[in-house]
CSV table of C-alpha atoms in Angstrom, one decimal:
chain,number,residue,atom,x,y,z
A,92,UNK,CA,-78.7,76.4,-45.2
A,93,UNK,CA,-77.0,73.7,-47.5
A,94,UNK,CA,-77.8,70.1,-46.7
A,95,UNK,CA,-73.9,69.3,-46.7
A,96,UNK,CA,-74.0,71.4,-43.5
A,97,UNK,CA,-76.2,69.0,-42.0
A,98,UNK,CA,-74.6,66.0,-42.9
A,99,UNK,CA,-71.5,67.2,-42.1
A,100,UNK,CA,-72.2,66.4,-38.4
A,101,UNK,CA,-73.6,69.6,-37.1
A,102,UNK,CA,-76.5,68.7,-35.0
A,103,UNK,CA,-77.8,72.3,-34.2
A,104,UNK,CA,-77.8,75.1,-37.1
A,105,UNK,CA,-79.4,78.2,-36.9
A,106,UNK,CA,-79.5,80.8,-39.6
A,107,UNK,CA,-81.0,84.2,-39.6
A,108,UNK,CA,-83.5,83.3,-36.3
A,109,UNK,CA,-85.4,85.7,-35.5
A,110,UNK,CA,-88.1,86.0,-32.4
A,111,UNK,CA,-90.3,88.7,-31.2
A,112,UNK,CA,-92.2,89.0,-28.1
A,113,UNK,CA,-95.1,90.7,-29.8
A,114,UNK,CA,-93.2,94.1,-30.3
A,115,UNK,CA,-89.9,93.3,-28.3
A,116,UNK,CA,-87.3,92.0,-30.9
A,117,UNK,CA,-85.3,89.0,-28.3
A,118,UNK,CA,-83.3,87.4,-31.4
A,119,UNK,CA,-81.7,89.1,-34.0
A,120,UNK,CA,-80.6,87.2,-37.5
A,121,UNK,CA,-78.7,84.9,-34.9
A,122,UNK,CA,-76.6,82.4,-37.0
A,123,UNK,CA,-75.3,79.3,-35.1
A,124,UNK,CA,-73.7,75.7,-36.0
A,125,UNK,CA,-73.1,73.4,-33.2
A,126,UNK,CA,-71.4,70.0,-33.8
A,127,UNK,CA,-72.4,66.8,-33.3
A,128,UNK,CA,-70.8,65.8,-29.5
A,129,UNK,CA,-69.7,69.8,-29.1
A,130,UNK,CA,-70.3,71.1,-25.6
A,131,UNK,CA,-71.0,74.6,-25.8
A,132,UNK,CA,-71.7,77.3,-23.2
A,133,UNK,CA,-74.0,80.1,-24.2
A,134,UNK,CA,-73.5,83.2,-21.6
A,135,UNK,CA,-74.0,86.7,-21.4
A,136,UNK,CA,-76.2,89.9,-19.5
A,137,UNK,CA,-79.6,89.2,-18.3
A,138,UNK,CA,-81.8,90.2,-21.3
A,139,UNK,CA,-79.7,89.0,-24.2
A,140,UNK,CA,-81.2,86.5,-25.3
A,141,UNK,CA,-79.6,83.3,-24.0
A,142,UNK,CA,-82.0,81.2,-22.9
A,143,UNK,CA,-84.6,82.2,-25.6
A,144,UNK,CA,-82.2,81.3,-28.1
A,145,UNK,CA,-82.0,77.2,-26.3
A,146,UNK,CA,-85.5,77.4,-25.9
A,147,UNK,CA,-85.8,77.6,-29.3
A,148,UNK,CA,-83.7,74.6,-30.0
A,149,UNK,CA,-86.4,72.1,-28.7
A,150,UNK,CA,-89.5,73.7,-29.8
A,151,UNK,CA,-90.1,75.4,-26.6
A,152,UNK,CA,-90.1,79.2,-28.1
A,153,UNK,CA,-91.5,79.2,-31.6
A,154,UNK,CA,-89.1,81.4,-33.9
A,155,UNK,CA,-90.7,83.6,-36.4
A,156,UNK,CA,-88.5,84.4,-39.0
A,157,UNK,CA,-85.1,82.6,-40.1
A,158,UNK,CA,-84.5,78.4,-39.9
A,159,UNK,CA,-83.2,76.3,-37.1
A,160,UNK,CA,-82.3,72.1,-37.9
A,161,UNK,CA,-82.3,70.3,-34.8
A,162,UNK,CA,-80.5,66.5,-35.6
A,163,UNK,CA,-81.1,67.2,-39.3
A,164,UNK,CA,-85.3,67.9,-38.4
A,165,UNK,CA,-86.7,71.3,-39.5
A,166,UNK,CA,-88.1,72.9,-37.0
A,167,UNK,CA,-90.6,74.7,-39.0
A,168,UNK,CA,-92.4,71.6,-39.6
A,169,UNK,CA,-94.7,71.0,-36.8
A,170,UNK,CA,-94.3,67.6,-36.7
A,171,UNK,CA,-90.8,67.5,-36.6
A,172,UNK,CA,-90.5,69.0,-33.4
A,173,UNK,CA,-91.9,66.1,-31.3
A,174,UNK,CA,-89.6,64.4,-33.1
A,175,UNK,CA,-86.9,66.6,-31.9
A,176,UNK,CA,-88.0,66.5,-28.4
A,177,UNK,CA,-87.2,62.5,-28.4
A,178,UNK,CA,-83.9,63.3,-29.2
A,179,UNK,CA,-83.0,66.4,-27.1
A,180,UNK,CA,-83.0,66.7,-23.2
A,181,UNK,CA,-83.3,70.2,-21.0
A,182,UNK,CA,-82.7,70.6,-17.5
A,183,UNK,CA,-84.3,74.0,-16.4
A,184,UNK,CA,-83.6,76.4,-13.6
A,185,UNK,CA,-86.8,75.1,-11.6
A,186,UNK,CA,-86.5,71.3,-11.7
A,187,UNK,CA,-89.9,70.7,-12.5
A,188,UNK,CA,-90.4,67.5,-10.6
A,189,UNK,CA,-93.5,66.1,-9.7
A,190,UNK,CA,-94.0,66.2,-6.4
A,191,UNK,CA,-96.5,63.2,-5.8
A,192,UNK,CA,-93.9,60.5,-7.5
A,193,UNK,CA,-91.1,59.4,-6.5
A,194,UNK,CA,-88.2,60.1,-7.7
A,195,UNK,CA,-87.8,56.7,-9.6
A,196,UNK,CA,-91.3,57.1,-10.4
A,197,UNK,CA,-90.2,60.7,-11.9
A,198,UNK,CA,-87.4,59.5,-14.1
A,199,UNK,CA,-89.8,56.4,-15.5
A,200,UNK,CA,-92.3,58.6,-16.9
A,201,UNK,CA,-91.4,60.1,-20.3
A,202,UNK,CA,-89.6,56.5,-21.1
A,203,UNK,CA,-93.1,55.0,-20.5
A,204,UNK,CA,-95.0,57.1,-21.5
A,205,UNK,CA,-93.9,59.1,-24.6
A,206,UNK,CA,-90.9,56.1,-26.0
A,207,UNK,CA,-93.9,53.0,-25.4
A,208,UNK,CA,-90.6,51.5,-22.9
A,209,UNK,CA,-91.8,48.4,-20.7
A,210,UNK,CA,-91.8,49.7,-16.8
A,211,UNK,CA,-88.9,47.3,-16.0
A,212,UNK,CA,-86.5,48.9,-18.9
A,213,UNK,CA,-87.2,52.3,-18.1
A,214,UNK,CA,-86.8,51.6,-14.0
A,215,UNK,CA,-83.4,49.5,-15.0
A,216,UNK,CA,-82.0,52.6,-17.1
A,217,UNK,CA,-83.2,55.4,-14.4
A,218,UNK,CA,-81.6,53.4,-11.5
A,219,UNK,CA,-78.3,53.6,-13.8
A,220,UNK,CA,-78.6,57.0,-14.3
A,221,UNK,CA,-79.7,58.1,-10.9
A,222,UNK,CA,-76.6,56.1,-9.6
A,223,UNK,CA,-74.6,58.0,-12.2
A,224,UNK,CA,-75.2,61.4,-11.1
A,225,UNK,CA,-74.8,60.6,-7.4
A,226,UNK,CA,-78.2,60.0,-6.3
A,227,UNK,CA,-79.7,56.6,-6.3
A,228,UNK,CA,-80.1,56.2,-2.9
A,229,UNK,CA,-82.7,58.6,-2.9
A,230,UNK,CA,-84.5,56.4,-5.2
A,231,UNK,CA,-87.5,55.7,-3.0
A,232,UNK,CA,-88.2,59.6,-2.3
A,233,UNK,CA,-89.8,62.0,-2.8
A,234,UNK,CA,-88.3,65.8,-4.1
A,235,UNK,CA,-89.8,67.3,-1.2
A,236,UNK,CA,-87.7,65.4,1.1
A,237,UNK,CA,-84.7,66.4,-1.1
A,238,UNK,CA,-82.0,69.3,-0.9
A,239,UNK,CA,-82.5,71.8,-3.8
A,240,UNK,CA,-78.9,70.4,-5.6
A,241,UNK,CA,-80.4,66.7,-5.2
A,242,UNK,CA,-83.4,67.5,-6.8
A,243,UNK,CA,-81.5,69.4,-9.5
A,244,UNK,CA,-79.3,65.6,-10.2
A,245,UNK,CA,-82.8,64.2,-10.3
A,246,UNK,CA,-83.9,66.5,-12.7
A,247,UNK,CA,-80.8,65.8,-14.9
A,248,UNK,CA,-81.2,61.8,-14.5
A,249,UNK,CA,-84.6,62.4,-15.7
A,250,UNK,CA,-83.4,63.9,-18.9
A,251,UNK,CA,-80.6,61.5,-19.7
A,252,UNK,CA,-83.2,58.9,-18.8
A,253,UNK,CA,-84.9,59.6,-23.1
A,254,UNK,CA,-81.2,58.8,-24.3
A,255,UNK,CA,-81.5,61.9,-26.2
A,256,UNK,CA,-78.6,63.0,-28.4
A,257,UNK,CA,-78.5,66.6,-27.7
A,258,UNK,CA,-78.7,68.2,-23.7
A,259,UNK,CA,-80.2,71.7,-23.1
A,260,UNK,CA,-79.1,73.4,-19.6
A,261,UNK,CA,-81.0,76.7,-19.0
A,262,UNK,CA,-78.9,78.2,-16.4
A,263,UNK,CA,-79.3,75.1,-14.3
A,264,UNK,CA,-77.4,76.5,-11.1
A,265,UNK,CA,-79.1,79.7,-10.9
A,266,UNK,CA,-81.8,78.4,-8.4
A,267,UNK,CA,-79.4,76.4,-5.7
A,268,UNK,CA,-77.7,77.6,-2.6
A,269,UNK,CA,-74.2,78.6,-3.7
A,270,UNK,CA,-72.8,75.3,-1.3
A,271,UNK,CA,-75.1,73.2,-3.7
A,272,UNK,CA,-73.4,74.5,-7.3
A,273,UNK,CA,-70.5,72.2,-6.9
A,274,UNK,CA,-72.2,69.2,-7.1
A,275,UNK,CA,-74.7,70.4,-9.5
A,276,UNK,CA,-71.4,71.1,-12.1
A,277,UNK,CA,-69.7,68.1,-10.6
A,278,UNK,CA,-72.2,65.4,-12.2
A,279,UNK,CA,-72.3,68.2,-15.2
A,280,UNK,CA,-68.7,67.4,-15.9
A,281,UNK,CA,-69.7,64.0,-15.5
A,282,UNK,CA,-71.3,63.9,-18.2
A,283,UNK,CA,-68.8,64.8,-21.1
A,284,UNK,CA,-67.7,61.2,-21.7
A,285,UNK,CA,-71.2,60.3,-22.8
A,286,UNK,CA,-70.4,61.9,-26.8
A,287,UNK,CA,-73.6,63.7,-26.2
A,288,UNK,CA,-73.8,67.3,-27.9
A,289,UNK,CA,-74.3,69.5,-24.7
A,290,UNK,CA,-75.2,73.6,-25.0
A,291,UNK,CA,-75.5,75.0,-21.8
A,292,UNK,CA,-76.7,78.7,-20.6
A,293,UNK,CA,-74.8,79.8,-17.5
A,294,UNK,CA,-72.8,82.4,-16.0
A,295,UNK,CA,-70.5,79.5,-14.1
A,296,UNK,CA,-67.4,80.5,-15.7
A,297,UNK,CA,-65.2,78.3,-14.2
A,298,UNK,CA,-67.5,75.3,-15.8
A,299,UNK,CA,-67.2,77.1,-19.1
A,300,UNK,CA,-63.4,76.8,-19.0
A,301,UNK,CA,-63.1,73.5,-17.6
A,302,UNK,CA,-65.4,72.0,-20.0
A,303,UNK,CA,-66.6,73.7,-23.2
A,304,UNK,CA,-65.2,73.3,-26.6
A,305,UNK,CA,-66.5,76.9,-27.4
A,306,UNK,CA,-68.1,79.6,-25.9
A,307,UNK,CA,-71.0,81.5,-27.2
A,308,UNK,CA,-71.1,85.4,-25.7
A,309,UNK,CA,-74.7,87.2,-26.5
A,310,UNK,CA,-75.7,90.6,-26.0
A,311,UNK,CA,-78.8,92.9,-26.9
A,312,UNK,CA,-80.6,89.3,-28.7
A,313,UNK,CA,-76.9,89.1,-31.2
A,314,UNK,CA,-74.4,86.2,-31.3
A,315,UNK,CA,-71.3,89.3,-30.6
A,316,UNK,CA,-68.6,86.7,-30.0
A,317,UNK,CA,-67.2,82.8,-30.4
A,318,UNK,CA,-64.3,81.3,-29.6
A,319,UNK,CA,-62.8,78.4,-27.6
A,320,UNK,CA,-62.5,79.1,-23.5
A,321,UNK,CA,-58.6,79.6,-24.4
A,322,UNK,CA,-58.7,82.5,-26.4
A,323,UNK,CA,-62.4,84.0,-24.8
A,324,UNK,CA,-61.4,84.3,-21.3
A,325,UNK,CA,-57.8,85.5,-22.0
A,326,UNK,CA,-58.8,87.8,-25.2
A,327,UNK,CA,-62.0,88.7,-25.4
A,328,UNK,CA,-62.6,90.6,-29.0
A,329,UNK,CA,-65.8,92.5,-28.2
A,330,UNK,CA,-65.9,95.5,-25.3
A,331,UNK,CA,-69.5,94.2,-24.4
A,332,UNK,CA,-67.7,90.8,-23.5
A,333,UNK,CA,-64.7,92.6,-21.8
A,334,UNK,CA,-67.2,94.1,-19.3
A,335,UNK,CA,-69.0,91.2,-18.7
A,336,UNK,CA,-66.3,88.9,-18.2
A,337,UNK,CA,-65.0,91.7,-15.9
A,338,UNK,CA,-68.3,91.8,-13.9
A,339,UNK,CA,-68.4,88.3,-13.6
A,340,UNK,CA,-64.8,87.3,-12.6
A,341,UNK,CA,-65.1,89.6,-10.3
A,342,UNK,CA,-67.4,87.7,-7.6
């Protein structure tokens, strides 16, 4: 990997990853650029790899052979990646809230705590954020007294709340009611107009076509297909993405 093709305003490349779960091969030689403010969805079949792969991209899943540059940091270099983790968000399946703060108190944390912020910064910047995605009346609760899709916005206000340049979605609807997905992808669309660079794993389709600039397919731990929503959903190349587009369409 050159360093022109870091400068050259990628802010995620991968070449040659490769990751093991000790004798289970989950990524194979997977070679990927993503562009500074790109949104990307990454989808495919259970199994394949897809959240692995995002994992990887903020230190999460440690990769054993190949290089990954996150926001021009090596990820090889332990130090680097809590570098990296100030400058990339994720919002998980389970919102991983914690349940004796509020969620104000939630969203203040990391800003305090890891970026040194003073506590009436960080409470001034979540109650932007939690008004942004929809929620800032809630302010004063706590996530048990808060509908799954709620505490799904919270988890996402938490995120944004870093600043970070890069957001990680690991299939962040997969855990709602289906009357709570909407609103979920609603503040996701949201979000666009905020230039940040945005890879998300999900099987919502519709929000890959609405949204993305390009969309990653994965099967069996391998990159099989890229290409913009356009020319994915009307011709897919690979016969692994024909069925699963013809699986998925379907419901």
């Amino acid at each position: 990997m050159s360093e022109e093709t870091v400068a050259g305003g990628a802010s995620i490349v991968a070449s040659k990853l490769n990751k093991w779960y000790g004798a289970t091969q989950v990524l194979h030689d997977v070679d990927v650029s993503i562009g500074r403010g790109e949104r990307v969805v990454v989808c495919g079949p259970s199994g394949s790899g897809k959240s692995t792969l995002v994992r990887c991209f903020n230190g999460l899943e440690p990769y054993q052979a190949g290089s990954l540059v996150v926001q021009g940091r090596n990820l090889s270099i332990s130090r680097e990646v809590d570098e990296v983790r100030h400058e990339v968000g994720m919002v998980f399946q389970q919102f991983n809230l914690f349940p004796h703060l509020t969620v104000l108190e939630n969203c203040m944390l990391a800003p305090v705590w890891a970026q040194k912020k003073r506590a009436d910064e960080a409470e001034a910047t979540a109650m932007e954020l939690l008004k942004r995605v929809r929620i800032g009346d809630c302010a004063r609760k706590y996530p048990g007294q808060l509908s799954g899709g709620q505490q799904q916005r919270v988890a996402i206000a938490r995120a944004l709340c870093m600043r970070p340049k890069v957001m990680l979605f690991d299939e962040p609807t997969s855990a709602l009611d289906p009357e709570m997905v909407s609103e979920v992808l609603d503040v996701m669309v949201g979000l666009t107009d905020m230039g940040m660079t945005m890879v998300c794993v999900t099987h919502e389709m519709g929000f890959a076509r609405s949204v993305a600039d390009r969309v990653i397919f994965m099967a069996d731990g391998r990159i099989e297909e890229t290409a913009p929503p356009q020319e994915f959903f009307v011709n897919p190349k690979s016969e692994r993405a024909r069925q699963f587009l013809g699986q998925v369409l379907r419901h």
